[in-house]
Short mmCIF file of N, CA and C in Angstrom, two decimals:
data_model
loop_
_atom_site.label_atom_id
_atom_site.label_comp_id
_atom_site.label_asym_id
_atom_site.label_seq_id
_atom_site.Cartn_x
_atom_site.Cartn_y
_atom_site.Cartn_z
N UNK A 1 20.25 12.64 -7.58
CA UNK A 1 19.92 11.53 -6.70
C UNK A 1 21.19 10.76 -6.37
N UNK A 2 21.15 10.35 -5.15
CA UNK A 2 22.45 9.89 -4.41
C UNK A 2 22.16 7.98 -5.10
N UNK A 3 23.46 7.15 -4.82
CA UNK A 3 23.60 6.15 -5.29
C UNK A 3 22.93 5.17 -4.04
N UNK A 4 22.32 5.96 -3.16
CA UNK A 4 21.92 5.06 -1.67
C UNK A 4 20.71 4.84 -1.62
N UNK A 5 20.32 3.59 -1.32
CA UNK A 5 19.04 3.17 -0.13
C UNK A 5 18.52 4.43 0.93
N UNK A 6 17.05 4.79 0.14
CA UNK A 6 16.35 5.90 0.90
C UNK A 6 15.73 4.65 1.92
N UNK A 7 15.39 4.78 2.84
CA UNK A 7 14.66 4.05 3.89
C UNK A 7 13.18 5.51 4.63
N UNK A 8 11.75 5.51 4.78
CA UNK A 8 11.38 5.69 5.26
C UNK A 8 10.48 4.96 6.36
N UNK A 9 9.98 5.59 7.19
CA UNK A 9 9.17 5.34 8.50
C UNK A 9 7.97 5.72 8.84
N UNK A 10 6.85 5.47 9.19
CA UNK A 10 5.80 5.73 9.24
C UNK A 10 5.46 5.89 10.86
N UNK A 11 6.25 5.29 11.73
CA UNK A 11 6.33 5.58 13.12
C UNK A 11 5.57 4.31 13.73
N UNK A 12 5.00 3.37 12.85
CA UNK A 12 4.07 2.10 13.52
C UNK A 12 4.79 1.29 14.13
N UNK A 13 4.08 0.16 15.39
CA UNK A 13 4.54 -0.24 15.63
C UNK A 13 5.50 -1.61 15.37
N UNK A 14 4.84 -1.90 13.92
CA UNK A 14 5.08 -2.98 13.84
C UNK A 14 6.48 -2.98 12.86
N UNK A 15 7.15 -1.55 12.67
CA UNK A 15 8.05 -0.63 11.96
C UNK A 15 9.57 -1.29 12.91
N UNK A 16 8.97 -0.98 14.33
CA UNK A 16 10.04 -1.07 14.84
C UNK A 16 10.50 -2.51 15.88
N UNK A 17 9.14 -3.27 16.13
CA UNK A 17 8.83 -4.41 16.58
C UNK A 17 9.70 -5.58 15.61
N UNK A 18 9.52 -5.73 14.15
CA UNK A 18 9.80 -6.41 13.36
C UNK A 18 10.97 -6.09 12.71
N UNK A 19 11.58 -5.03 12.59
CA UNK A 19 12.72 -4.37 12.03
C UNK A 19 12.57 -4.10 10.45
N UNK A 20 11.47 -3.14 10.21
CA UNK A 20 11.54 -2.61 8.74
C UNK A 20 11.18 -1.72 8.49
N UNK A 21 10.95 -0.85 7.20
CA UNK A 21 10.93 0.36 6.99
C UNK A 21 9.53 0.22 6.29
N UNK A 22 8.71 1.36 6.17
CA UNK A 22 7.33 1.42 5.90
C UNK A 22 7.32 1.60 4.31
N UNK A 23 8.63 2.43 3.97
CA UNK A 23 9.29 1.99 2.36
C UNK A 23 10.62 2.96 2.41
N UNK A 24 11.23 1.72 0.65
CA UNK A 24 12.47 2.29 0.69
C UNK A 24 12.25 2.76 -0.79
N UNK A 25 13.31 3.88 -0.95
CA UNK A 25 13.54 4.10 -2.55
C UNK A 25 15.10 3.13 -2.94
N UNK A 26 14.73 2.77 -4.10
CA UNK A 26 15.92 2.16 -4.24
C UNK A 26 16.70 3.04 -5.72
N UNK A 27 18.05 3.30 -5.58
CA UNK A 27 19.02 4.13 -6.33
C UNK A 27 18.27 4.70 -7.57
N UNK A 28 17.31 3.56 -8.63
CA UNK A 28 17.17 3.99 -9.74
C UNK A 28 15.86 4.04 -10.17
N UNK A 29 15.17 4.91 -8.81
CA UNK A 29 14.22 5.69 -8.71
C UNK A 29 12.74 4.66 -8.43
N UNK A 30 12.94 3.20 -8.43
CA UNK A 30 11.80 2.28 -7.44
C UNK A 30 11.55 2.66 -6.01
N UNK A 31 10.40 3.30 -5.78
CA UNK A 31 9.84 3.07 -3.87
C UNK A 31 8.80 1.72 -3.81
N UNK A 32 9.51 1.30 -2.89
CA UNK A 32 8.48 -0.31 -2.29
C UNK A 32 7.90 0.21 -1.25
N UNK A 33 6.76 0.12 -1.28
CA UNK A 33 6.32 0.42 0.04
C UNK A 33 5.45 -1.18 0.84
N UNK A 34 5.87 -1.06 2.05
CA UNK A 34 5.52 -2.22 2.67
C UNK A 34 3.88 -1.99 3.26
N UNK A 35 3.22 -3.41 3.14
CA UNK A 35 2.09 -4.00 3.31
C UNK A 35 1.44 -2.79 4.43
N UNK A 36 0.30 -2.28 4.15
CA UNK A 36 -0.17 -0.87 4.68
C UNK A 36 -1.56 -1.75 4.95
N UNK A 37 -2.40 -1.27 6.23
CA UNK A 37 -3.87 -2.33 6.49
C UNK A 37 -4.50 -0.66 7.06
N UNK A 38 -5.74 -0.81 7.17
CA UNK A 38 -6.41 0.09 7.62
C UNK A 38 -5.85 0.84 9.47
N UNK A 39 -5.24 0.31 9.65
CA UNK A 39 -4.74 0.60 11.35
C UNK A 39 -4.39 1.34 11.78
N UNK A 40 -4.82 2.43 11.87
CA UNK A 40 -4.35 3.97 12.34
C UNK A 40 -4.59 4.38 14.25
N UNK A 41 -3.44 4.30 14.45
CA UNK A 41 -2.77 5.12 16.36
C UNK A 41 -3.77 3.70 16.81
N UNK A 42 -2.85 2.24 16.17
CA UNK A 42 -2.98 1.26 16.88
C UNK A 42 -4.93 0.38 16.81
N UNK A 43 -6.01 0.86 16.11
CA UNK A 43 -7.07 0.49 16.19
C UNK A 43 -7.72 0.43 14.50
N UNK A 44 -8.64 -0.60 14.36
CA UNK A 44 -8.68 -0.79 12.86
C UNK A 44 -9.54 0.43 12.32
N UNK A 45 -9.15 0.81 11.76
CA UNK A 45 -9.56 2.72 11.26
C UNK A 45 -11.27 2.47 10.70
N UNK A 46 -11.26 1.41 9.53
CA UNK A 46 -12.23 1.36 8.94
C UNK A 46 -12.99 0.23 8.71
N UNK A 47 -13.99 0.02 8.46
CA UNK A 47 -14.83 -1.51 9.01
C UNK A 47 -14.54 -2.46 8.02
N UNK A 48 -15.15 -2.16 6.80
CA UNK A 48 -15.39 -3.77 5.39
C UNK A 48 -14.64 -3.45 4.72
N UNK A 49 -14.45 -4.37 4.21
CA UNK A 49 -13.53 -4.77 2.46
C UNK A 49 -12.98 -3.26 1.76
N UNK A 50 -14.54 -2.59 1.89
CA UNK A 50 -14.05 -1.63 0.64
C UNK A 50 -13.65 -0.33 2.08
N UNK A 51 -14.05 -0.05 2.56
CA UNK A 51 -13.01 0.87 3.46
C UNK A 51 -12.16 0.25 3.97
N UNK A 52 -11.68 -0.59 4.65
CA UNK A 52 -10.83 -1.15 4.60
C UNK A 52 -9.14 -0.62 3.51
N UNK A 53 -9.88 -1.30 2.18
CA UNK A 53 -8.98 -1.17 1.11
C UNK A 53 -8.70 0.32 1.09
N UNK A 54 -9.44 1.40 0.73
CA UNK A 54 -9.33 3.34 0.67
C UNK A 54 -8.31 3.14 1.68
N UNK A 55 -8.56 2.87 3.15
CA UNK A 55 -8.04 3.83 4.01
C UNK A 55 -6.35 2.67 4.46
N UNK A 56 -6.26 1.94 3.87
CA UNK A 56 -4.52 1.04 3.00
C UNK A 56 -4.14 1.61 2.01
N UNK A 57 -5.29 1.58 1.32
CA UNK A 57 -4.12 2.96 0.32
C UNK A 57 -3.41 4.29 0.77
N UNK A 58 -4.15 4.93 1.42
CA UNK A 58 -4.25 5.98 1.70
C UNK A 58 -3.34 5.76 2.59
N UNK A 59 -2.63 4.86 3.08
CA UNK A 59 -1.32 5.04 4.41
C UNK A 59 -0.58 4.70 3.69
N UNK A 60 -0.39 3.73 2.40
CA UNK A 60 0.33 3.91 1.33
C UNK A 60 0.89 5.08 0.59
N UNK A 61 -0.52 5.57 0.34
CA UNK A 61 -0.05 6.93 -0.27
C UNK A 61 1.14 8.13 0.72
N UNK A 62 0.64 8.03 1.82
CA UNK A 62 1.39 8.40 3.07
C UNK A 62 2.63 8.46 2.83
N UNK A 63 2.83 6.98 2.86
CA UNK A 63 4.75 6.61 2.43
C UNK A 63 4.96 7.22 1.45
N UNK A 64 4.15 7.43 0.14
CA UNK A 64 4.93 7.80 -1.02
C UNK A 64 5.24 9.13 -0.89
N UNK A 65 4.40 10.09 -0.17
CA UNK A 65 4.87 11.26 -0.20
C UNK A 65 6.21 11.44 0.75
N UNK A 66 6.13 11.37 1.97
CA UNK A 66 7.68 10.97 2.27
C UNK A 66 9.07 10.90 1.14
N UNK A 67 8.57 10.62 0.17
CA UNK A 67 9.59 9.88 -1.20
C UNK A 67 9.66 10.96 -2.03
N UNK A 68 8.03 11.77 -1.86
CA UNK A 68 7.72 12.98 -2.81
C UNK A 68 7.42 12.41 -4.17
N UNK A 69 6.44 11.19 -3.92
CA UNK A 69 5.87 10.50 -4.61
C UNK A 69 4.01 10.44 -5.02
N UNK A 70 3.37 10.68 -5.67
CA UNK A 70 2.26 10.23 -5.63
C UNK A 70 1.43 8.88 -6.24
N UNK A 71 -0.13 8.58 -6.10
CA UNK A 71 -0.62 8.23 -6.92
C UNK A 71 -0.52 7.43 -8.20
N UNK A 72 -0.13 9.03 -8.42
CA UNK A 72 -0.11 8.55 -10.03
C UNK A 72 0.99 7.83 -10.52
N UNK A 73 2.11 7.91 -9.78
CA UNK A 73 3.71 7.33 -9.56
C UNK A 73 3.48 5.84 -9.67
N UNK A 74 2.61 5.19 -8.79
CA UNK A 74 2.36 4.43 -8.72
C UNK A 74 1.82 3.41 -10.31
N UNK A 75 3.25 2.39 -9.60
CA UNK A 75 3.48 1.29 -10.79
C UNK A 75 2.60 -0.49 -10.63
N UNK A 76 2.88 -0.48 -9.52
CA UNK A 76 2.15 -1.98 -9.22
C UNK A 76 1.83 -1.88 -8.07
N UNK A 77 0.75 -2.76 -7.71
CA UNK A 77 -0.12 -2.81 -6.52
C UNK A 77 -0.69 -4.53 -6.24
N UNK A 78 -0.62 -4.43 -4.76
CA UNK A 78 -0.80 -5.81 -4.79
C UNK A 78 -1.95 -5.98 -3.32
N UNK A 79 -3.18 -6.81 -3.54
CA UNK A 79 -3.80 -6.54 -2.37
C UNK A 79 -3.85 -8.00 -2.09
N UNK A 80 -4.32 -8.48 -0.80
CA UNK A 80 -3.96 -9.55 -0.03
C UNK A 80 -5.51 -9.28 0.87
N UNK A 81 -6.39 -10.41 0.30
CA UNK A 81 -7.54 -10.16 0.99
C UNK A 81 -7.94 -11.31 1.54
N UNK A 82 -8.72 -11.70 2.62
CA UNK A 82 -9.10 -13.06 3.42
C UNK A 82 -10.08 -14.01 3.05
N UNK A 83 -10.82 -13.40 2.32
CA UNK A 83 -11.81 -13.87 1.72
C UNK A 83 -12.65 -13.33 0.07
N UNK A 84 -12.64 -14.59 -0.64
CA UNK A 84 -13.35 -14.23 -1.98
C UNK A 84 -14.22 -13.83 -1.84
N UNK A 85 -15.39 -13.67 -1.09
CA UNK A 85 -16.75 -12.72 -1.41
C UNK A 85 -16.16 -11.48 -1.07
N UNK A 86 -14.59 -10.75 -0.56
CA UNK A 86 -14.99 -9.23 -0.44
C UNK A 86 -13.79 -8.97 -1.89
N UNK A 87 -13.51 -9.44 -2.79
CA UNK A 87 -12.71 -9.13 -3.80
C UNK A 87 -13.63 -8.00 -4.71
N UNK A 88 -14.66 -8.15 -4.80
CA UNK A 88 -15.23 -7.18 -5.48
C UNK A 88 -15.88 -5.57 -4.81
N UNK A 89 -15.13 -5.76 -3.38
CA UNK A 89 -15.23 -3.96 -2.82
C UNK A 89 -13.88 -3.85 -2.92
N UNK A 90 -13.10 -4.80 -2.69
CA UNK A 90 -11.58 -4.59 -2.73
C UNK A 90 -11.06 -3.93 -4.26
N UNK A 91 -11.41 -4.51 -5.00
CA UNK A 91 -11.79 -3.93 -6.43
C UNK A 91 -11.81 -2.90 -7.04
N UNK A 92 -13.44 -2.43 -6.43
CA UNK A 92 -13.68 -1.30 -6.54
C UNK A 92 -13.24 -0.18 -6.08
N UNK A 93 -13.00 -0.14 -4.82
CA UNK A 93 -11.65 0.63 -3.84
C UNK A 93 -10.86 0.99 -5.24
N UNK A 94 -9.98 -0.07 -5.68
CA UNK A 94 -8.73 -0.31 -5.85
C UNK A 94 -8.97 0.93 -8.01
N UNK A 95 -10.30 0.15 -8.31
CA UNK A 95 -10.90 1.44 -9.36
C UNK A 95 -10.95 2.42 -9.48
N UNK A 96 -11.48 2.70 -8.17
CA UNK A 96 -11.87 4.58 -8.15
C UNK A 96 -10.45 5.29 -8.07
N UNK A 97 -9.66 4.71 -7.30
CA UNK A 97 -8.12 5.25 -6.67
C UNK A 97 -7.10 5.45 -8.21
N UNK A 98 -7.64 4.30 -8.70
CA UNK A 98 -5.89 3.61 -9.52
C UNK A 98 -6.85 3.76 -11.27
N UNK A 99 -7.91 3.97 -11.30
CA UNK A 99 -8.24 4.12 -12.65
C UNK A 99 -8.11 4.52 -13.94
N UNK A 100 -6.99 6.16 -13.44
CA UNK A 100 -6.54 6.77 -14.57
C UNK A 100 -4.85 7.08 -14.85
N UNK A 101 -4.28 5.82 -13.44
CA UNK A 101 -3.58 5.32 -13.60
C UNK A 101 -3.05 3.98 -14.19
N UNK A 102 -3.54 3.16 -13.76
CA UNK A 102 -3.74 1.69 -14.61
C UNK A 102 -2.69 0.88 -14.02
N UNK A 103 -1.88 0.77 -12.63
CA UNK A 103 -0.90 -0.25 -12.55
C UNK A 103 -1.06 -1.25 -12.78
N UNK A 104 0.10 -1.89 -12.91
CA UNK A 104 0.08 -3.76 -12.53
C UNK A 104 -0.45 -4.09 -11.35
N UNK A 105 -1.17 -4.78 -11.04
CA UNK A 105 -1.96 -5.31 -9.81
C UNK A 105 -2.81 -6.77 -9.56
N UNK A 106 -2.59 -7.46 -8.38
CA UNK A 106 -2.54 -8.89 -8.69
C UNK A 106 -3.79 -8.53 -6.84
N UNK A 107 -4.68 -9.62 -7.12
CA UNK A 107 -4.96 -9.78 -5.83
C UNK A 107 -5.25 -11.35 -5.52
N UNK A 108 -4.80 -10.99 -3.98
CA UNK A 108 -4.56 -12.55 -3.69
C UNK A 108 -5.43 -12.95 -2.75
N UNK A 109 -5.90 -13.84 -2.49
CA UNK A 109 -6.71 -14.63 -1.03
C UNK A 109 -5.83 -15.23 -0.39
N UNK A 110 -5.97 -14.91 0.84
CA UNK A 110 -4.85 -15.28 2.10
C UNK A 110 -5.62 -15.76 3.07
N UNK A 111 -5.03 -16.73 3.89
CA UNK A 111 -5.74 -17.47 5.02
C UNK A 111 -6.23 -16.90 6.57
N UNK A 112 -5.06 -15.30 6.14
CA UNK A 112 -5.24 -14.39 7.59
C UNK A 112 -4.48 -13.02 7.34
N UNK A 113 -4.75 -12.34 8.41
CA UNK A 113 -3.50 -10.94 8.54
C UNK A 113 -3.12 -10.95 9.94
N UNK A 114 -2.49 -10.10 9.68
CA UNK A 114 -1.62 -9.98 11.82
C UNK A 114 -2.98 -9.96 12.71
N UNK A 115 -3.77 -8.97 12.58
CA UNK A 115 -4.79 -9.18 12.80
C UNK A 115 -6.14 -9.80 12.36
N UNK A 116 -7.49 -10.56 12.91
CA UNK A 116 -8.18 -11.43 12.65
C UNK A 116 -9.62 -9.93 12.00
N UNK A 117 -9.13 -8.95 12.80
CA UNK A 117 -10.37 -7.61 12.40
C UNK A 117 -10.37 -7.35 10.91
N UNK A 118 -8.66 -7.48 10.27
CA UNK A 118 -8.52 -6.99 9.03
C UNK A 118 -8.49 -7.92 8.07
N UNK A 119 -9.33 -7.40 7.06
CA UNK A 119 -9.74 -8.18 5.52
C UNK A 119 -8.93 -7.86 4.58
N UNK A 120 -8.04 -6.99 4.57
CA UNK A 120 -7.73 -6.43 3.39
C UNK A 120 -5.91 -5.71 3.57
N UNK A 121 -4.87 -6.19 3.17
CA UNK A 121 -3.45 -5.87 3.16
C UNK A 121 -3.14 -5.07 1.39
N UNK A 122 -2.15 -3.70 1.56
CA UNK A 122 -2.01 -3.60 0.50
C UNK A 122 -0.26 -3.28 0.07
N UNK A 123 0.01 -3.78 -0.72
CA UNK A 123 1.39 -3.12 -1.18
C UNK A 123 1.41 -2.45 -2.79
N UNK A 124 1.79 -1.24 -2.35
CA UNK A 124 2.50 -0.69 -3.96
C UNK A 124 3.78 -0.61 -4.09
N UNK A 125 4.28 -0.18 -5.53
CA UNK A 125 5.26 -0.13 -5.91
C UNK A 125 5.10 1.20 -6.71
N UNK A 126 6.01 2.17 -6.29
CA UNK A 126 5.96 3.17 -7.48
C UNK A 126 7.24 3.63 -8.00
N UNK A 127 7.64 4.41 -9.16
CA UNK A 127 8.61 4.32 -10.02
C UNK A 127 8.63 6.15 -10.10
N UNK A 128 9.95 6.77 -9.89
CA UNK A 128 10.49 7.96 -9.45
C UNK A 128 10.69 8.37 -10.69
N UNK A 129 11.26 7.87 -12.04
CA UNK A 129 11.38 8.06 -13.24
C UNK A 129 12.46 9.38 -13.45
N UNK A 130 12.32 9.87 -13.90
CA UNK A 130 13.29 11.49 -14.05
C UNK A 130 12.40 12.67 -12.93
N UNK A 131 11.79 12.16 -12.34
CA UNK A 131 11.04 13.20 -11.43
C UNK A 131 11.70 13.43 -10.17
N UNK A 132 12.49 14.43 -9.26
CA UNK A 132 12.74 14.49 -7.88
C UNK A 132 12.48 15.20 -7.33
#
């Protein structure tokens, strides 16, 4: 592994609108991957809380492979939801996916997202370890 800033792209718009990368690896084997929402070729992919949350991971997961990362790689997770009554599909989502993994994971209530359609923002963090 090189001593450099991996940068990947996911091709969205808001990638190149805002100036950032969808995730980076950093030298000693951390990938961040940036805030992933249900929004696939520009339209909200999936309806409530708990699809919602699956199909954010799942563009998450996206980035990690790019990295040649999975899942299970995955170290911390952080979801960003609009409202307390959907924390418990957000949850569960976040169970079935991350269960026999176990990250660190914090969820937060937020006042909004870029868009007013979406309930549910997610970020992970996963850790490259001796694996390339």
């Amino acid at each position: 592994m090189t001593d450099s800033v991996r940068r990947f792209s996911s091709g969205g718009p808001w990638e190149e609108a805002f100036g950032h990368s969808r995730a980076v690896e950093l030298p000693g084997g951390l990938v961040l991957v940036s805030g992933c929402t249900s929004v696939a070729g520009g339209r909200i992919a999936a309806g409530g809380p708990y699809e919602q949350a699956v199909a954010s991971f799942e563009a998450a997961f996206e980035a990690l492979e790019q990295a040649g990362l999975g899942r299970e790689d995955v170290v911390r997770t952080r979801m960003y939801v609009t409202h307390a009554r959907d924390v418990d599909e957000v949850g569960r989502a976040h169970k079935e996916l991350f269960d026999d993994v176990r990250p660190a994971a914090s969820m937060i209530i937020v006042s909004g997202l870029v868009d007013p359609s979406l309930v549910v923002e997610v970020e992970v963090e996963a850790y490259r370890g001796g694996k390339r």
